Structures are given as C-alpha cells and as structure tokens.
C-alpha cells in the first residue's frame, strides 16, 4: 500500500493519506472541512485528493473534481493566501495552478505553483531567502 502513497498530511488529532489510484483515507479533519464534506455529500473515500492543515482551523483541500476548498482563518495575510489559491483550472494555460501548499505555525504559509513560482508569508528568513 505505501508504495502507491502520493500524499500524507497530519492535522491536529487526525491525518490524511491519498494514493496514486485516486483512493484517499482520513480521520479527524478540521471541523469546518468535515462539516462541508458531509453537507455537500462528499464525505466518501476518494472525494478529497490533496490536503494541507495549519494550526487552528486553517486548511487547504483539493477534491477529486479539481475544486479547491480552504479556510484561511488565522493565517497571516489571509487575503494573500486566498488570492494565491484562487485560480480557474479550467482556463487553458493557467500558470498559477497550485501544486503544493504548506501551512505552518504562527499562520505562515507557502503555495508552490505548477510553473515553479511561489507565494508565501511569515516564513523563517532562510526559507524566505531560498524561495525568493
């Protein structure tokens, strides 16, 4: 099973794991994400394909249909994060498609795009310098 794992994330009291075949498994996702998955009848295996969690309620999740959901509550420059992860994947040639998201402590965050560019806030100075 672990040879096919494509992504793992740990959140407060829970975890998320997705595999190359599209299956995914989770436990104790942030309450606002869990509630939305249930409300929209998407609380099923494979519905979430990518997940990142920060401290508090902050999260970023990509669903199997390519839609992204997030809660930037508690993130530094949350409006900047919202702009970074807001893109229209249906637009051909969109270079700001999200590849990776990392949400750190004290509200820090990094978004890496498919084209190799990044957007970030609140990082330790050495990482900030590397990404610049």
Coordinates of C-alpha atoms in Angstrom, one line a residue:
X1 CA 0.0 0.0 0.0
X2 CA 2.7 2.5 0.9
X3 CA 4.4 2.3 -2.5
X4 CA 1.4 3.9 -4.0
X5 CA 1.0 6.7 -1.4
X6 CA 1.1 10.1 -3.2
X7 CA 0.4 12.5 -0.3
X8 CA 0.3 12.4 3.5
X9 CA -0.7 15.2 5.9
X10 CA -1.1 15.3 9.6
X11 CA -3.5 17.6 11.3
X12 CA -4.5 18.3 14.9
X13 CA -5.7 14.9 16.1
X14 CA -6.0 13.4 12.6
X15 CA -4.4 12.5 9.3
X16 CA -5.0 12.5 5.5
X17 CA -3.5 10.0 3.1
X18 CA -4.0 9.7 -0.7
X19 CA -2.8 7.1 -3.2
X20 CA -1.9 7.1 -6.9
X21 CA -5.1 5.1 -7.7
X22 CA -7.3 8.0 -6.5
X23 CA -8.3 6.5 -3.2
X24 CA -7.9 8.5 0.0
X25 CA -8.3 8.0 3.7
X26 CA -8.7 10.4 6.5
X27 CA -9.6 10.8 10.2
X28 CA -10.5 13.9 12.2
X29 CA -10.1 16.6 9.5
X30 CA -10.8 20.2 10.7
X31 CA -14.4 20.5 11.7
X32 CA -15.3 23.1 9.0
X33 CA -14.0 20.9 6.2
X34 CA -15.6 17.8 7.7
X35 CA -19.0 19.6 8.0
X36 CA -18.8 20.9 4.5
X37 CA -18.0 17.4 3.1
X38 CA -21.0 16.0 4.9
X39 CA -23.3 18.9 3.9
X40 CA -22.3 18.5 0.2
X41 CA -22.5 14.7 0.3
X42 CA -18.8 14.3 -0.4
X43 CA -17.7 12.6 2.8
X44 CA -16.7 9.5 0.9
X45 CA -13.4 7.8 0.1
X46 CA -11.6 9.4 -2.8
X47 CA -13.5 12.7 -2.6
X48 CA -10.5 14.6 -1.2
X49 CA -7.3 14.1 -3.2
X50 CA -5.0 16.7 -1.5
X51 CA -5.0 18.2 2.0
X52 CA -2.8 20.6 4.0
X53 CA -3.5 21.7 7.5
X54 CA -2.2 24.6 9.7
X55 CA -2.7 25.5 13.2
X56 CA -6.2 26.2 14.3
X57 CA -8.9 25.9 11.6
X58 CA -6.7 26.7 8.6
X59 CA -6.7 24.1 5.8
X60 CA -6.5 23.7 2.0
X61 CA -8.1 20.7 0.3
X62 CA -8.5 19.7 -3.4
X63 CA -11.3 17.4 -4.3
X64 CA -11.4 14.7 -7.0
X65 CA -13.2 17.0 -9.5
X66 CA -10.4 19.6 -9.2
X67 CA -12.3 22.0 -7.0
X68 CA -10.4 23.5 -4.1
X69 CA -11.8 24.4 -0.7
X70 CA -9.9 26.3 2.0
X71 CA -10.2 28.1 5.3
X72 CA -7.6 30.8 5.8
X73 CA -8.8 31.7 9.3
X74 CA -5.7 32.5 11.4
X75 CA -3.2 32.7 8.5
X76 CA -1.0 35.8 8.2
X77 CA -2.1 37.8 5.2
X78 CA -5.1 35.6 4.7
X79 CA -6.2 37.7 1.8
X80 CA -2.8 37.0 0.1
X81 CA -3.4 33.3 0.7
X82 CA -6.9 33.5 -0.7
X83 CA -5.6 35.2 -3.9
X84 CA -2.8 32.7 -4.2
X85 CA -5.0 29.6 -4.2
X86 CA -7.9 31.2 -6.2
X87 CA -7.4 30.1 -9.8
X88 CA -9.6 28.7 -12.6
X89 CA -8.1 25.4 -13.5
X90 CA -10.4 25.3 -16.5
X91 CA -8.6 28.2 -18.1
X92 CA -6.2 26.7 -20.6
X93 CA -2.6 27.9 -19.9
X94 CA -3.3 29.0 -16.3
X95 CA 0.2 29.1 -14.9
X96 CA -0.9 29.6 -11.3
X97 CA -2.3 26.1 -10.8
X98 CA -1.5 25.0 -7.2
X99 CA 1.0 22.2 -6.9
X100 CA 1.7 22.2 -3.2
X101 CA 0.5 24.0 -0.1
X102 CA 2.2 24.1 3.3
X103 CA 0.6 25.8 6.3
X104 CA 2.9 26.4 9.2
X105 CA 2.8 27.5 12.8
X106 CA 2.1 31.2 13.7
X107 CA 0.0 31.5 10.5
X108 CA 2.8 31.1 8.0
X109 CA 2.1 29.6 4.6
X110 CA 3.7 28.6 1.2
X111 CA 1.9 27.9 -2.1
X112 CA 4.0 26.4 -4.9
X113 CA 2.5 26.6 -8.3
X114 CA 2.8 24.1 -11.2
X115 CA 5.1 26.6 -13.1
X116 CA 7.6 26.6 -10.2
X117 CA 6.7 30.1 -8.9
X118 CA 5.6 30.5 -5.3
X119 CA 3.7 32.8 -3.0
X120 CA 4.3 32.9 0.8
X121 CA 4.0 34.8 4.0
X122 CA 5.5 34.6 7.5
X123 CA 8.4 32.2 6.7
X124 CA 11.6 31.8 8.6
X125 CA 14.2 34.1 6.9
X126 CA 16.3 31.2 5.4
X127 CA 13.3 29.7 3.7
X128 CA 12.1 33.1 2.6
X129 CA 15.5 33.8 1.0
X130 CA 15.5 30.4 -0.7
X131 CA 12.1 30.9 -2.3
X132 CA 12.9 34.5 -3.3

